[in-house]
Amino acid sequence: MYKKLFVLVAVLTFVLSTVSVGMAQDKEGNKAVADKVTSLVATAKKAIKTVPADAVKKAIDAKEKAIYLDVRDGGEFAAGHLPGAKNISRGTLEFKVAKEIPDTNAKIYVYCKTMGRSALATKTLNDLGYKNAVLMNAKYEDWVKAGYPVER
């Protein structure tokens, strides 16, 4: 009886320690990836032009011939977006942009929820030859908090 109990405790100890080590490694791995993503976004931001949200609002108010590109996912876009915005999610941008925005000289204001996806998207657009793609230097929620117009 004690032998079975000892074996059971030994097996449980082994399993729990293995799982704990795996979880610790996973957290370290996730942090390493998160740090790399943060670095990618920071590098992209250094390489692109940015404009403040109030400049984007002025462009909308002036009916400037421009594209307001929301690179969030469809559900986020449906919940609210800048007036007249076009939605191409960051995950499909490279595959859809040539068809959706054929003019590489178009003025494009790019935004998202946190400026991460939009920074990467703006850099990608510039790399693809879209010379006038700029990052709106504000989070979408900052736009909303400022009382700027939103469409749903």
mmCIF file of C-alpha atoms in Angstrom:
data_model
loop_
_atom_site.group_PDB
_atom_site.id
_atom_site.type_symbol
_atom_site.label_atom_id
_atom_site.label_comp_id
_atom_site.label_asym_id
_atom_site.label_seq_id
_atom_site.Cartn_x
_atom_site.Cartn_y
_atom_site.Cartn_z
ATOM 1 C CA MET A 1 0.000 0.000 0.000
ATOM 2 C CA TYR A 2 2.761 2.437 0.984
ATOM 3 C CA LYS A 3 4.687 1.449 -2.118
ATOM 4 C CA LYS A 4 1.719 2.367 -4.364
ATOM 5 C CA LEU A 5 1.270 5.655 -2.505
ATOM 6 C CA PHE A 6 4.990 6.402 -2.835
ATOM 7 C CA VAL A 7 4.907 5.682 -6.581
ATOM 8 C CA LEU A 8 1.801 7.839 -7.004
ATOM 9 C CA VAL A 9 3.395 10.755 -5.115
ATOM 10 C CA ALA A 10 6.615 10.364 -7.111
ATOM 11 C CA VAL A 11 4.744 10.362 -10.421
ATOM 12 C CA LEU A 12 2.644 13.387 -9.427
ATOM 13 C CA THR A 13 5.755 15.258 -8.288
ATOM 14 C CA PHE A 14 7.477 14.508 -11.584
ATOM 15 C CA VAL A 15 4.459 15.578 -13.649
ATOM 16 C CA LEU A 16 3.937 18.795 -11.694
ATOM 17 C CA SER A 17 7.611 19.739 -11.841
ATOM 18 C CA THR A 18 7.711 19.057 -15.587
ATOM 19 C CA VAL A 19 4.611 21.175 -16.156
ATOM 20 C CA SER A 20 6.011 23.965 -13.959
ATOM 21 C CA VAL A 21 9.311 24.012 -15.842
ATOM 22 C CA GLY A 22 7.432 24.023 -19.146
ATOM 23 C CA MET A 23 5.256 26.915 -18.015
ATOM 24 C CA ALA A 24 8.294 28.876 -16.830
ATOM 25 C CA GLN A 25 10.015 28.314 -20.173
ATOM 26 C CA ASP A 26 6.832 29.296 -22.003
ATOM 27 C CA LYS A 27 6.602 32.567 -20.044
ATOM 28 C CA GLU A 28 10.252 33.311 -20.815
ATOM 29 C CA GLY A 29 9.658 32.454 -24.469
ATOM 30 C CA ASN A 30 6.583 34.656 -24.623
ATOM 31 C CA LYS A 31 8.501 37.539 -23.044
ATOM 32 C CA ALA A 32 11.305 37.122 -25.564
ATOM 33 C CA VAL A 33 8.825 37.212 -28.438
ATOM 34 C CA ALA A 34 6.974 40.166 -26.907
ATOM 35 C CA ASP A 35 10.270 42.041 -26.571
ATOM 36 C CA LYS A 36 11.060 41.363 -30.233
ATOM 37 C CA VAL A 37 7.625 42.588 -31.300
ATOM 38 C CA THR A 38 8.103 45.755 -29.248
ATOM 39 C CA SER A 39 11.444 46.245 -30.966
ATOM 40 C CA LEU A 40 9.918 45.692 -34.431
ATOM 41 C CA VAL A 41 7.226 48.285 -33.741
ATOM 42 C CA ALA A 42 9.768 50.793 -32.381
ATOM 43 C CA THR A 43 11.976 50.288 -35.440
ATOM 44 C CA ALA A 44 8.996 50.772 -37.752
ATOM 45 C CA LYS A 45 7.985 53.986 -35.954
ATOM 46 C CA LYS A 46 11.480 55.401 -36.457
ATOM 47 C CA ALA A 47 11.303 54.707 -40.192
ATOM 48 C CA ILE A 48 7.890 56.238 -40.956
ATOM 49 C CA LYS A 49 6.181 59.599 -40.903
ATOM 50 C CA THR A 50 3.581 60.294 -38.230
ATOM 51 C CA VAL A 51 0.843 62.879 -37.872
ATOM 52 C CA PRO A 52 -1.160 63.797 -34.775
ATOM 53 C CA ALA A 53 -4.833 62.882 -34.511
ATOM 54 C CA ASP A 54 -5.918 66.523 -34.751
ATOM 55 C CA ALA A 55 -4.251 66.760 -38.181
ATOM 56 C CA VAL A 56 -6.217 63.699 -39.306
ATOM 57 C CA LYS A 57 -9.418 65.269 -37.974
ATOM 58 C CA LYS A 58 -8.652 68.471 -39.897
ATOM 59 C CA ALA A 59 -8.119 66.397 -43.052
ATOM 60 C CA ILE A 60 -11.498 64.711 -42.547
ATOM 61 C CA ASP A 61 -13.215 68.039 -41.827
ATOM 62 C CA ALA A 62 -11.628 69.588 -44.929
ATOM 63 C CA LYS A 63 -12.739 66.565 -46.978
ATOM 64 C CA GLU A 64 -9.132 66.060 -48.015
ATOM 65 C CA LYS A 65 -8.722 63.507 -50.780
ATOM 66 C CA ALA A 66 -7.192 60.803 -48.612
ATOM 67 C CA ILE A 67 -7.690 57.251 -47.452
ATOM 68 C CA TYR A 68 -8.232 56.602 -43.756
ATOM 69 C CA LEU A 69 -6.978 53.049 -43.380
ATOM 70 C CA ASP A 70 -8.042 51.032 -40.361
ATOM 71 C CA VAL A 71 -5.837 47.949 -40.047
ATOM 72 C CA ARG A 72 -7.753 46.403 -37.146
ATOM 73 C CA ASP A 73 -9.732 43.206 -37.610
ATOM 74 C CA GLY A 74 -13.238 43.336 -39.070
ATOM 75 C CA GLY A 75 -15.043 43.047 -35.739
ATOM 76 C CA GLU A 76 -13.072 45.940 -34.283
ATOM 77 C CA PHE A 77 -13.806 48.007 -37.388
ATOM 78 C CA ALA A 78 -17.536 47.217 -37.210
ATOM 79 C CA ALA A 79 -17.642 48.420 -33.594
ATOM 80 C CA GLY A 80 -16.537 51.895 -34.712
ATOM 81 C CA HIS A 81 -14.068 53.609 -37.015
ATOM 82 C CA LEU A 82 -13.040 56.976 -38.419
ATOM 83 C CA PRO A 83 -15.541 58.498 -40.862
ATOM 84 C CA GLY A 84 -15.127 57.076 -44.343
ATOM 85 C CA ALA A 85 -12.402 54.672 -43.255
ATOM 86 C CA LYS A 86 -11.420 51.670 -45.333
ATOM 87 C CA ASN A 87 -10.667 48.424 -43.508
ATOM 88 C CA ILE A 88 -7.840 46.113 -44.492
ATOM 89 C CA SER A 89 -6.702 44.078 -41.504
ATOM 90 C CA ARG A 90 -2.989 44.002 -40.791
ATOM 91 C CA GLY A 91 -2.938 40.263 -41.400
ATOM 92 C CA THR A 92 -4.106 40.604 -45.004
ATOM 93 C CA LEU A 93 -2.643 43.979 -45.959
ATOM 94 C CA GLU A 94 0.114 42.749 -48.259
ATOM 95 C CA PHE A 95 -2.324 40.565 -50.171
ATOM 96 C CA LYS A 96 -5.178 43.061 -50.576
ATOM 97 C CA VAL A 97 -3.667 46.528 -50.740
ATOM 98 C CA ALA A 98 -2.825 46.574 -54.471
ATOM 99 C CA LYS A 99 -6.457 45.855 -55.337
ATOM 100 C CA GLU A 100 -8.024 48.023 -52.608
ATOM 101 C CA ILE A 101 -5.647 50.982 -53.005
ATOM 102 C CA PRO A 102 -4.115 50.850 -56.489
ATOM 103 C CA ASP A 103 -2.746 54.422 -56.371
ATOM 104 C CA THR A 104 0.670 54.284 -54.701
ATOM 105 C CA ASN A 105 0.680 58.097 -54.564
ATOM 106 C CA ALA A 106 -2.528 58.272 -52.506
ATOM 107 C CA LYS A 107 -2.428 60.042 -49.154
ATOM 108 C CA ILE A 108 -3.077 57.291 -46.577
ATOM 109 C CA TYR A 109 -3.608 57.858 -42.858
ATOM 110 C CA VAL A 110 -3.126 54.534 -41.064
ATOM 111 C CA TYR A 111 -4.473 53.740 -37.607
ATOM 112 C CA CYS A 112 -5.377 50.879 -35.260
ATOM 113 C CA LYS A 113 -6.175 50.235 -31.618
ATOM 114 C CA THR A 114 -2.709 50.724 -30.093
ATOM 115 C CA MET A 115 -0.453 52.004 -32.910
ATOM 116 C CA GLY A 116 1.382 48.660 -33.100
ATOM 117 C CA ARG A 117 -0.335 47.133 -36.113
ATOM 118 C CA SER A 118 -0.644 50.533 -37.762
ATOM 119 C CA ALA A 119 3.068 51.279 -37.361
ATOM 120 C CA LEU A 120 3.964 47.946 -38.949
ATOM 121 C CA ALA A 121 1.333 48.463 -41.658
ATOM 122 C CA THR A 122 2.588 51.966 -42.469
ATOM 123 C CA LYS A 123 6.154 50.658 -42.776
ATOM 124 C CA THR A 124 4.906 47.847 -45.012
ATOM 125 C CA LEU A 125 2.981 50.298 -47.190
ATOM 126 C CA ASN A 126 6.078 52.484 -47.542
ATOM 127 C CA ASP A 127 8.143 49.399 -48.425
ATOM 128 C CA LEU A 128 5.544 48.476 -51.073
ATOM 129 C CA GLY A 129 5.912 51.915 -52.662
ATOM 130 C CA TYR A 130 3.060 53.843 -51.029
ATOM 131 C CA LYS A 131 5.020 57.055 -50.593
ATOM 132 C CA ASN A 132 2.339 59.027 -48.755
ATOM 133 C CA ALA A 133 1.277 56.506 -46.123
ATOM 134 C CA VAL A 134 1.600 58.006 -42.637
ATOM 135 C CA LEU A 135 0.828 56.774 -39.143
ATOM 136 C CA MET A 136 -1.835 58.541 -37.103
ATOM 137 C CA ASN A 137 0.152 59.051 -33.918
ATOM 138 C CA ALA A 138 -2.742 58.194 -31.604
ATOM 139 C CA LYS A 139 -4.606 55.132 -30.465
ATOM 140 C CA TYR A 140 -8.157 54.672 -31.706
ATOM 141 C CA GLU A 141 -9.432 55.123 -28.145
ATOM 142 C CA ASP A 142 -7.601 58.479 -27.967
ATOM 143 C CA TRP A 143 -9.576 59.533 -31.043
ATOM 144 C CA VAL A 144 -12.821 58.522 -29.353
ATOM 145 C CA LYS A 145 -11.889 60.175 -26.025
ATOM 146 C CA ALA A 146 -11.132 63.419 -27.868
ATOM 147 C CA GLY A 147 -14.750 63.435 -29.020
ATOM 148 C CA TYR A 148 -13.810 63.134 -32.675
ATOM 149 C CA PRO A 149 -16.387 61.640 -35.049
ATOM 150 C CA VAL A 150 -16.853 57.894 -35.319
ATOM 151 C CA GLU A 151 -18.926 55.796 -37.709
ATOM 152 C CA ARG A 152 -20.461 52.435 -36.892
#
